[in-house]
Structure formats: structure tokens, C-alpha cells
mmCIF file of C-alpha atoms in Angstrom:
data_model
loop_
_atom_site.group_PDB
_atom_site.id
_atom_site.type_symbol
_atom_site.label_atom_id
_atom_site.label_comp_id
_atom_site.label_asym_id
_atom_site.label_seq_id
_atom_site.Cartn_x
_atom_site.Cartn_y
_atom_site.Cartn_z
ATOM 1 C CA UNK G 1 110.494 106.998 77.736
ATOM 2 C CA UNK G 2 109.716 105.709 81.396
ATOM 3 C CA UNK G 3 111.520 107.746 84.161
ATOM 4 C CA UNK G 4 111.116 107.147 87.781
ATOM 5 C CA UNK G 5 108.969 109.315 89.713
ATOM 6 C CA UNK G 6 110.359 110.418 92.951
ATOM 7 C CA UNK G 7 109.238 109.084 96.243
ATOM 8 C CA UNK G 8 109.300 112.289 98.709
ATOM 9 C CA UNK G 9 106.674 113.988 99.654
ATOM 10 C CA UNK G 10 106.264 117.970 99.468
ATOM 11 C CA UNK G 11 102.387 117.889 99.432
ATOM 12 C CA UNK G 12 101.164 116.334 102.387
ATOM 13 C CA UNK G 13 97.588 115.969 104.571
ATOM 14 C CA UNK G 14 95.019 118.732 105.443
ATOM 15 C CA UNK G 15 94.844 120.164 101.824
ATOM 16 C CA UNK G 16 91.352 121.493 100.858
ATOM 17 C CA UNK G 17 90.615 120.483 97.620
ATOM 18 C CA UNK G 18 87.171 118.795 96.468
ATOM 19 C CA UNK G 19 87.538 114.738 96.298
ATOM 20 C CA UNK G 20 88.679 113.888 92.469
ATOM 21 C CA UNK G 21 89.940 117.253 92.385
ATOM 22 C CA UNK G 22 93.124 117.402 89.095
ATOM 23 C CA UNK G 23 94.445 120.331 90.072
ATOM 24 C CA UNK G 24 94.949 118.828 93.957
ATOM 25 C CA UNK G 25 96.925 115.509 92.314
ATOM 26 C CA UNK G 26 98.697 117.586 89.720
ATOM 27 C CA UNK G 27 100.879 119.823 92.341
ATOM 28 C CA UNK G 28 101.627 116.370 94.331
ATOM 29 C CA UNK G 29 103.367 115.311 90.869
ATOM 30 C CA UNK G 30 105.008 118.443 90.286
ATOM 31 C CA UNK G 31 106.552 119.094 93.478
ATOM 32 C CA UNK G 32 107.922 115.431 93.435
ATOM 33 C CA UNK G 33 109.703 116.349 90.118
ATOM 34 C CA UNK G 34 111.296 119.523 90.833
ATOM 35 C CA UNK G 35 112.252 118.987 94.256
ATOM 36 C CA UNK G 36 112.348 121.086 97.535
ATOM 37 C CA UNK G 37 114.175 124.053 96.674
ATOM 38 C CA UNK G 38 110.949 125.432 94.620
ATOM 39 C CA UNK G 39 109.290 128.588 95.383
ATOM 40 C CA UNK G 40 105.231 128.309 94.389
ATOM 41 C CA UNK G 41 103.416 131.273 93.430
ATOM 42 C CA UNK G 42 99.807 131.308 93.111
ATOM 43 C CA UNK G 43 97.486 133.576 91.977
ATOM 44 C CA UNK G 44 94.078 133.774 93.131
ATOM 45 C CA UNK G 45 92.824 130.778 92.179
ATOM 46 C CA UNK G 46 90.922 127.355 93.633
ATOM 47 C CA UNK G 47 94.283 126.568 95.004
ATOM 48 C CA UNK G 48 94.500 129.833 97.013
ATOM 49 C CA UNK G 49 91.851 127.823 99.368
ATOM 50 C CA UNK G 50 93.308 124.589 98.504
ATOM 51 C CA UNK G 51 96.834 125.195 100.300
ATOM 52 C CA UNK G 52 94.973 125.811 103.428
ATOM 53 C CA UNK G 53 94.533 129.108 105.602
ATOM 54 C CA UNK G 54 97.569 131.178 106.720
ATOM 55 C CA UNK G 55 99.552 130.503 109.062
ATOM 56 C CA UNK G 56 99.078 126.365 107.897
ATOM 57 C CA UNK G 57 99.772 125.216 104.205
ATOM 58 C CA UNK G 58 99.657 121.304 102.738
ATOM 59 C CA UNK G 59 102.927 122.453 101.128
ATOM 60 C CA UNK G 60 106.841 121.870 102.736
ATOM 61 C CA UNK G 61 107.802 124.567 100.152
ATOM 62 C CA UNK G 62 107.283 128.239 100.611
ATOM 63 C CA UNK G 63 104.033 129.842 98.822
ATOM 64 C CA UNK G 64 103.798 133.419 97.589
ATOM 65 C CA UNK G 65 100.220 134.268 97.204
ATOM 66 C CA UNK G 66 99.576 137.070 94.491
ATOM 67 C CA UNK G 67 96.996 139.151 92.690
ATOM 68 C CA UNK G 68 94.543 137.461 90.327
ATOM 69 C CA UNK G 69 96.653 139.349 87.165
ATOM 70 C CA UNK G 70 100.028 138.677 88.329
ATOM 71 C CA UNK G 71 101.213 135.723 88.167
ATOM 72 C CA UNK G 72 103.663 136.284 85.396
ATOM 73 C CA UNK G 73 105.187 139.632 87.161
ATOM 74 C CA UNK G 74 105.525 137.942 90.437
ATOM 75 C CA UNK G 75 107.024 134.652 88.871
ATOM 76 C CA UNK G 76 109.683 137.194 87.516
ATOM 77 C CA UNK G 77 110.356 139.014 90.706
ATOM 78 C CA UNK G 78 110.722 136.199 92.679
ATOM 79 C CA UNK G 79 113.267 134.901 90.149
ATOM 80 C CA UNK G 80 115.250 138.400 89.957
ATOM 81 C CA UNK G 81 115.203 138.521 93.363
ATOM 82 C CA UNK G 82 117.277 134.607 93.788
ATOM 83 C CA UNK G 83 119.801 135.590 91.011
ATOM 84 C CA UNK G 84 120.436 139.083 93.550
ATOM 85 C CA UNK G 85 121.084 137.311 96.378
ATOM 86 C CA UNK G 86 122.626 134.207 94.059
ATOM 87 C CA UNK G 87 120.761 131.574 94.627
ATOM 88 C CA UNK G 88 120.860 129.660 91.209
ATOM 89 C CA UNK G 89 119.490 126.538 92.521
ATOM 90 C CA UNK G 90 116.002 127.500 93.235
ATOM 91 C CA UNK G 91 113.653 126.903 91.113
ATOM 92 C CA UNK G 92 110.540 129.284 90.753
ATOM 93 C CA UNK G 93 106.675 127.910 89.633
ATOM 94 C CA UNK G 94 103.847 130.205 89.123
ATOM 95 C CA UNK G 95 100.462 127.718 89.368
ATOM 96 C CA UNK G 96 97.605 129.546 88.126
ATOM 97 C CA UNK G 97 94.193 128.482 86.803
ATOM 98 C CA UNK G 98 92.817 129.226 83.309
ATOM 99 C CA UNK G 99 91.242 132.339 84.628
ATOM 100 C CA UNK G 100 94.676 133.554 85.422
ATOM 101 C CA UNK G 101 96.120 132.799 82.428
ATOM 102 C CA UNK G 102 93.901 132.784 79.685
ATOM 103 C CA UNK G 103 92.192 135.754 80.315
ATOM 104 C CA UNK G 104 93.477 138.242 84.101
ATOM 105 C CA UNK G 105 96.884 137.359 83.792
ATOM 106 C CA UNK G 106 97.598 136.721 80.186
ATOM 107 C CA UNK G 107 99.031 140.312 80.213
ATOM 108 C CA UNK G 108 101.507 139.927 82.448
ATOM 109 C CA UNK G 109 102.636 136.251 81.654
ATOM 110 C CA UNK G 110 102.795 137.762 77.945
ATOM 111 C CA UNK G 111 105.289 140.009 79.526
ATOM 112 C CA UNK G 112 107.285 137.339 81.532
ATOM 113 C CA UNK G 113 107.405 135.312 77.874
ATOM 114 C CA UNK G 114 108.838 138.042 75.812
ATOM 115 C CA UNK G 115 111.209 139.070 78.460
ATOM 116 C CA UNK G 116 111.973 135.661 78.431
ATOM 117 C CA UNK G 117 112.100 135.586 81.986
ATOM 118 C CA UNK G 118 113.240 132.320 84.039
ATOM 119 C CA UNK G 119 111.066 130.721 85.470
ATOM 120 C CA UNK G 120 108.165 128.244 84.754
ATOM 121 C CA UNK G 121 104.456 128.642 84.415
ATOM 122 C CA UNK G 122 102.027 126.062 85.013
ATOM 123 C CA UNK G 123 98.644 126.475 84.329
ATOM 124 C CA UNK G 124 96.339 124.277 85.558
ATOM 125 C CA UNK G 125 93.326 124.552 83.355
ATOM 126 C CA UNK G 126 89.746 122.921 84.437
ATOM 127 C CA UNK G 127 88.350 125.524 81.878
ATOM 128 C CA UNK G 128 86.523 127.396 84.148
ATOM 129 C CA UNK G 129 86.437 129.830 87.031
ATOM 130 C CA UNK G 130 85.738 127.096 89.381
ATOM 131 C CA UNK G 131 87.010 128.667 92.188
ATOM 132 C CA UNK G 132 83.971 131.025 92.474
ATOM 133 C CA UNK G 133 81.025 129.362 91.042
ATOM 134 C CA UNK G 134 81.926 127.943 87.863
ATOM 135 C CA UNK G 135 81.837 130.807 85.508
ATOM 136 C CA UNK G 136 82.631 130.537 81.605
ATOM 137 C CA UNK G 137 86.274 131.908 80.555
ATOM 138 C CA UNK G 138 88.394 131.655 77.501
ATOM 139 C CA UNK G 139 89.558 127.961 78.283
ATOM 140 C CA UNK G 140 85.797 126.927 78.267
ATOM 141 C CA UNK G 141 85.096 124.863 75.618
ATOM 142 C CA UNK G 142 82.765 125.094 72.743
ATOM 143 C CA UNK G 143 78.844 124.455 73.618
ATOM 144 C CA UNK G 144 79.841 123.683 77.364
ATOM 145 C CA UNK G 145 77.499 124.344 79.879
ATOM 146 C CA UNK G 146 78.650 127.030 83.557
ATOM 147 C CA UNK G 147 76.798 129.094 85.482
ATOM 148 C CA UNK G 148 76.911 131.848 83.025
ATOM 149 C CA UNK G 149 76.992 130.480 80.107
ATOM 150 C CA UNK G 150 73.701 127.916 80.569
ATOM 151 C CA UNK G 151 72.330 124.574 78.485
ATOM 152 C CA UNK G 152 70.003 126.816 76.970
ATOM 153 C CA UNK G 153 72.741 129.192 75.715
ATOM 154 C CA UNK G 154 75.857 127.169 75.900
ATOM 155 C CA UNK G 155 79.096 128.739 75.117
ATOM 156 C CA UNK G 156 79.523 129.625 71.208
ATOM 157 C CA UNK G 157 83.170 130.188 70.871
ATOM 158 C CA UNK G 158 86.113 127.623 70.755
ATOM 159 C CA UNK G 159 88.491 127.474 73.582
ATOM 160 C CA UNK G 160 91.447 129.407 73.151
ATOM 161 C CA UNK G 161 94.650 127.998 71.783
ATOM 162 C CA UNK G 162 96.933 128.925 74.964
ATOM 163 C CA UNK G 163 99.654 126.864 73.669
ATOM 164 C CA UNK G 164 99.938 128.705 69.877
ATOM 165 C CA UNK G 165 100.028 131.319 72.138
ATOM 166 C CA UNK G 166 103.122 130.820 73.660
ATOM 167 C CA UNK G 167 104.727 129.278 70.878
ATOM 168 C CA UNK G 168 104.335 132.735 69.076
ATOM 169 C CA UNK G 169 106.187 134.372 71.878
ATOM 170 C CA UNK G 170 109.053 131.971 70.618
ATOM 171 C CA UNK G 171 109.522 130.842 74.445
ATOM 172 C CA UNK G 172 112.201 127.848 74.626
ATOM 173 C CA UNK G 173 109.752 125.730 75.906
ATOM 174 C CA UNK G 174 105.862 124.555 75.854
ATOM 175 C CA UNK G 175 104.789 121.291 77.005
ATOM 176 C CA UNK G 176 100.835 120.014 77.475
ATOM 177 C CA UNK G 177 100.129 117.385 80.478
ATOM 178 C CA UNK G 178 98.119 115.864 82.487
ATOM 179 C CA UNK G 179 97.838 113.621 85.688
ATOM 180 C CA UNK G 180 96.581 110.390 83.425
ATOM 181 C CA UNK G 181 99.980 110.246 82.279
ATOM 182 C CA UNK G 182 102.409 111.003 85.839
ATOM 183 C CA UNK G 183 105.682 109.926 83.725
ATOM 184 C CA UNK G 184 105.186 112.293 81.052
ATOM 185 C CA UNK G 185 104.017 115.305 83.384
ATOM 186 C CA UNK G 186 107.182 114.644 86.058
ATOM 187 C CA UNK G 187 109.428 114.186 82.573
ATOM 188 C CA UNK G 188 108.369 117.324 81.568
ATOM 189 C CA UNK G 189 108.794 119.265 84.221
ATOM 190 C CA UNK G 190 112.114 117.991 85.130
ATOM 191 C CA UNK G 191 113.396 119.065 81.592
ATOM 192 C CA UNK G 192 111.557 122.212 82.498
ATOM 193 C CA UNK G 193 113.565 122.963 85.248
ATOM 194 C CA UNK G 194 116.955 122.241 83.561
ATOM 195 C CA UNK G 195 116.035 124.862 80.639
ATOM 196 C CA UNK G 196 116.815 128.393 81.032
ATOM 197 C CA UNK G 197 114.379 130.860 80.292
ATOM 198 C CA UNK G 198 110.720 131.161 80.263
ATOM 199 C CA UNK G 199 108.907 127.714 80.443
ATOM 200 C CA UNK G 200 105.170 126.780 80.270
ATOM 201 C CA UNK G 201 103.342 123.989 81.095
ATOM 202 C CA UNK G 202 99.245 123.814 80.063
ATOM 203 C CA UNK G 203 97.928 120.897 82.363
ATOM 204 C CA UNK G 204 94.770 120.117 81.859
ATOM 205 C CA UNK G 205 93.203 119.408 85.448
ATOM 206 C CA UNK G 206 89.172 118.013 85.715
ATOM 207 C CA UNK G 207 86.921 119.568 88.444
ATOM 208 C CA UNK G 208 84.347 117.209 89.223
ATOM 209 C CA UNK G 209 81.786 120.121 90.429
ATOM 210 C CA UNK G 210 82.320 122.082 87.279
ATOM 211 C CA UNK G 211 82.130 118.794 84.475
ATOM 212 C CA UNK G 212 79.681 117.532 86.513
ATOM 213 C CA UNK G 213 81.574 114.166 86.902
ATOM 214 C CA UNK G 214 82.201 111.666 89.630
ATOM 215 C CA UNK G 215 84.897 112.188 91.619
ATOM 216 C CA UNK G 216 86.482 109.086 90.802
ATOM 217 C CA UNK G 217 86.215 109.464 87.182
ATOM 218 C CA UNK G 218 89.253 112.403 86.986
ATOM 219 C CA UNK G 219 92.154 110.651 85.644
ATOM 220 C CA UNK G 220 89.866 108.520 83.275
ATOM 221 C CA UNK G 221 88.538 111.278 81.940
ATOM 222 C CA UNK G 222 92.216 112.978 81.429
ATOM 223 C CA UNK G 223 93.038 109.561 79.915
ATOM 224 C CA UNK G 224 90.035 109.780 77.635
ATOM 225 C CA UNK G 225 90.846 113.621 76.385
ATOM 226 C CA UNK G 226 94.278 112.942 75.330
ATOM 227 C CA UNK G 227 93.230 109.703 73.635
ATOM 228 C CA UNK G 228 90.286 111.190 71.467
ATOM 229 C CA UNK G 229 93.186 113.990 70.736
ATOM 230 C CA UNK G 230 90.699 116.760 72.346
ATOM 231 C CA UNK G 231 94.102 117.171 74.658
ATOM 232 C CA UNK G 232 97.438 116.093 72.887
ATOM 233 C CA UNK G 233 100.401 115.624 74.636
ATOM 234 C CA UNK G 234 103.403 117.848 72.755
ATOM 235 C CA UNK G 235 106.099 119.951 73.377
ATOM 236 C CA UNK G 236 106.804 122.925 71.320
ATOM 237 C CA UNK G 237 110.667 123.985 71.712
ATOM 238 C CA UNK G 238 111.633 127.364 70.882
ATOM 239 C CA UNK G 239 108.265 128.411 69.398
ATOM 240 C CA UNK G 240 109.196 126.180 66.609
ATOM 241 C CA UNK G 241 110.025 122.409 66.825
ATOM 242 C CA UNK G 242 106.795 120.270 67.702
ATOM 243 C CA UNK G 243 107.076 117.026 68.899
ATOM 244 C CA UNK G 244 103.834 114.421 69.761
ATOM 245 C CA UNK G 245 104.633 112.865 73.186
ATOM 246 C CA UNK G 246 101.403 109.710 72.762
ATOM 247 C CA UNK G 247 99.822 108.857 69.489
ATOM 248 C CA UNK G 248 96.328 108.816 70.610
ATOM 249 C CA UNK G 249 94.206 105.571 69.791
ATOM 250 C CA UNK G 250 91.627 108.013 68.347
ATOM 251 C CA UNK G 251 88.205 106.977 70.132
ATOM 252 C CA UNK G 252 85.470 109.023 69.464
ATOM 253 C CA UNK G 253 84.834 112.672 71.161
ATOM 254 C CA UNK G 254 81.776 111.203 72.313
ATOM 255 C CA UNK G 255 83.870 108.690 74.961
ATOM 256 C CA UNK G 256 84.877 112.348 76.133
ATOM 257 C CA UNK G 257 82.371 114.682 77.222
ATOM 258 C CA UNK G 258 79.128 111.750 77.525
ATOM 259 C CA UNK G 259 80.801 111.362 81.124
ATOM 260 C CA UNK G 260 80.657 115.161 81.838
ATOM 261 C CA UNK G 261 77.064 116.571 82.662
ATOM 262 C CA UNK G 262 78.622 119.569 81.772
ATOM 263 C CA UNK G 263 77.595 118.141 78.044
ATOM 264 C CA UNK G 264 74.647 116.779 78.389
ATOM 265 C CA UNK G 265 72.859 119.145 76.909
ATOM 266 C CA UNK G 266 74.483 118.443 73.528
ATOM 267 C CA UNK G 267 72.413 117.016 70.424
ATOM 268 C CA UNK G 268 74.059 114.585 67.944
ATOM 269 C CA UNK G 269 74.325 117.176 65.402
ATOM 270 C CA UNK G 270 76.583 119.211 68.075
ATOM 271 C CA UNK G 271 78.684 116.383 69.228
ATOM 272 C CA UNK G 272 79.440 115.548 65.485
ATOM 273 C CA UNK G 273 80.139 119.447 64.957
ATOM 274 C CA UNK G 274 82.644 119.688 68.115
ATOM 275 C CA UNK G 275 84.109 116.186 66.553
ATOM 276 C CA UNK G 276 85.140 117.657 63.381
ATOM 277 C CA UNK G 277 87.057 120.538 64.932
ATOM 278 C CA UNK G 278 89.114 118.043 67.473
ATOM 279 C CA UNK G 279 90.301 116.263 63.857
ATOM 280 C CA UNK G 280 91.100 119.500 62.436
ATOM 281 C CA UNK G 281 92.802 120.827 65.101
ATOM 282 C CA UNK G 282 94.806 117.080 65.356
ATOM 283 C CA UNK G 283 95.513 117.303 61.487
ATOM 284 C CA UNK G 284 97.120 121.289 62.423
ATOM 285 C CA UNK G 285 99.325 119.457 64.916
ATOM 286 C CA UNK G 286 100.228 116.493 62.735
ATOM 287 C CA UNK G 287 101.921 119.274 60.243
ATOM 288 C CA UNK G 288 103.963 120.972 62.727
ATOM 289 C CA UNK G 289 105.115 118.196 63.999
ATOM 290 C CA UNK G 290 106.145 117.119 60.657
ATOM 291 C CA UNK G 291 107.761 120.621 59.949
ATOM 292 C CA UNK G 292 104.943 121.236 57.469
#
């Protein structure tokens, strides 16, 4: 389904994100769909820089700036705080990094879940903590290279499944995105918004300096993830019902990461090894989806 992206602006000139940076283009798309009465929280993160230095921000919306481990408690006080003073219209977004969510601040966005508080989480995941010299965390994937986890001694455990994650917490809603796709991110955060309750949306967002890619290369490389099914696009409603937003046309994991010097490193024998656990993990999603 094709839906029109809206045409005003909320992120405008003077940000400070790196050129090709996803996580820079993603918040451009997600403030168009949910509109100016939005309060953004970030955690320490690479968009803590990016916004630019108090008193100045590339954002017409107001910014709460919070604790590396807090997102998900300050996403819920925010929100507590609006339905005090009864203001029902606002709508509250944490945006924090896969540092903040898949590792600091799982915690306390595990607590804003099972409270099933109302608001809506968006991590922005370039699968590293980019923001202070590309170090490995849980959202790293398996045999990457970072700074700490190097070619010779690349990282030896899959990523973690964030998104199983919140569908165990039986939150009413769980969407993946990503800028290659702006109708389906704007969709999805539109229904988002219109759902009560905890929502959560895993965006996957490149970082040139930490794939080692071109600049230019961001949203083909996005493109490229969903369509070798490394990334799927789903939505998982109410911890339970699974639905496949693209069919993928199922290239080869190789037309993935041989762009990303991040991956360079990797033998044949590797590559082959990291495609047979993308088609497992596709054939795990093609029985949910099919209430398996």
C-alpha cells in the first residue's frame, strides 16, 4: 500500500550528522509522519551531537536529552506527565541507538514494554556504538569487524533478535524499517501513533564510518539488506500476529556485506556460513507469519 508522505518539514539545516549518515535521513521521515506535536527523547547516542549544541537544535520539535540507560523510563515520564496535564494529542518518541537499546537501556525499555506504557520507541540500529569509536555491541553482527572486536578476531556471536524480544513482552505493536523503503517506514509509524500502548520500531540505519561504506551507498545498502532477507520488513501485533510487509527477491548475502569494508575480512567459507543463518532465520519468519 502507497501512502503519501507529508511535505513539512520538522528537520531542517545545520544538523551534524556524517554525509550518508541513516540515522540523520531516518528522523527527517519520522517527524514528517507523526507531525509537530511530538516530543523526541534521546538518549546518549550519535544523535545527541547530531541535533546540534544547546541552545540550537535541527529539530522544530522539543528534545529531551536523557541518560544513556533511560530511554524507556523517560519515554514513560514524559508520557505520564501529558495525560496529567491532558494533553492527549501529543505524541511521545524515544530515538535511541542499538547501544541504548540492545544492551544500556534494554532494562528500562523492558520496563516501559511490560508496563505497557504509551509511547513509541524507535531504535535506530547501525549495530554499533558509533557514536564513540565504533565499538562492538549486541546488534553487531556475526564475524563483523569494530574497533574492539578486530578482522583478526571478528565478532563470534549472532546479533541479537531485538524484535523476538519485544514480541515476548506481548507489546501491541513491533514493526522493522528502514529509509530504502520511506512509504513503509512513514506507514508504520503513522499506525504507530494511532495505537495505544507501547510501540516499537527497529530501523535499521547504515553508518558509513562504521561499515566502512561510501556515503552515497546508504539507502542501497538498506535496499540490499531487506532484499537478501538479512533485514525483513514485518510487523508483529500483539506479540503474536506476524505479517511480511516486502517479499524479498532473495539475492545473495554476498550483494550485502561485499560493499561494507566492515566484511572484508570474511573468507568464502564464512560468507556461506553467515548465508545459511539469514535462510534460517527467513524460514523462522515464514512460519509465524503463517501462524505455524
Amino acid at each position: 500500500m502507497r501512502i503519501e508522505i507529508p511535505q513539512e518539514e520538522f528537520m531542517i539545516s545545520g544538523h551534524l550528522a556524517c554525509p550518508g549518515c541513516g540515522a540523520a535521513l531516518s528522523m527527517r521521515f519520522a517527524l514528517k509522519a507523526l507531525g509537530k506535536k511530538t516530543i523526541v527523547v534521546i538518549p546518549a547516542s550519535c544523535w545527541t551531537i547530531i541535533a546540534g549544541p544547546f541552545p540550537y537544535s535541527s529539530l522544530k520539535v522539543p528534545i529531551v536529552h536523557c541518560a544513556f540507560e533511560t530511554g524507556g523510563a523517560t519515554g514513560a515520564g514524559i508520557k505520564a506527565a501529558l495525560q496529567a496535564r491532558g494533553d492527549v494529542e501529543t505524541t511521545v518518541m524515544v530515538w535511541a541507538g542499538d547501544g541504548g537499546t540492545f544492551d544500556i537501556g534494554l532494562q528500562s525499555l523492558s520496563g516501559a514494554a511490560e508496563r505497557n506504557d504509551d509511547f513509541i520507541y524507535v531504535c535506530y540500529d547501525n549495530e554499533a556504538y558509533m557514536n564513540t569509536g565504533i565499538q562492538r555491541s549486541s546488534a553487531t553482527p556475526y564475524l563483523s569487524w569494530t574497533t574492539t572486536s578486530p578482522a583478526n578476531q571478528p565478532k563470534e556471536n549472532p546479533k541479537k533478535d531485538i524484535m523476538e524480544i519485544m514480541a515476548a513482552h506481548r507489546v501491541p505493536y513491533a514493526a522493522s524499517a528502514t529509509i530504502a523503503y520511506p512509504q513503509d517506514l512513514v506507514r508504520k509509524l503513522q499506525k504507530a501513533k494511532e495505537i495505544r500502548g507501547f510501540k516499537f520500531i527497529h530501523l535499521l540505519s547504515p553508518c558509513p564510518p562504521g561499515w566502512r561504506i561510501d556515503p552515497e551507498l546508504s539507502i542501497k545498502i538498506s535496499r540490499l539488506a531487506v532484499q537478501s532477507k538479512v533485514f525483513p520488513l514485518y510487523e508483529v501485533e500483539g506479540g503474536e500476529r506476524y505479517t511480511i510487509n516486502l517479499q524479498p527477491k532473495g539475492i545473495l548475502v554476498n550483494e550485502y556485506i561485499r560493499l561494507q569494508g566492515r566484511f572484508s575480512h570474511l573468507s568464502e567459507e564464512e560468507i556461506e556460513m553467515i548465508q545459511e543463518n539469514v535462510d534460517r532465520g527467513w524460514e523462522r519468519l515464514i512460519k509465524k507469519a503463517s501462524g505455524w
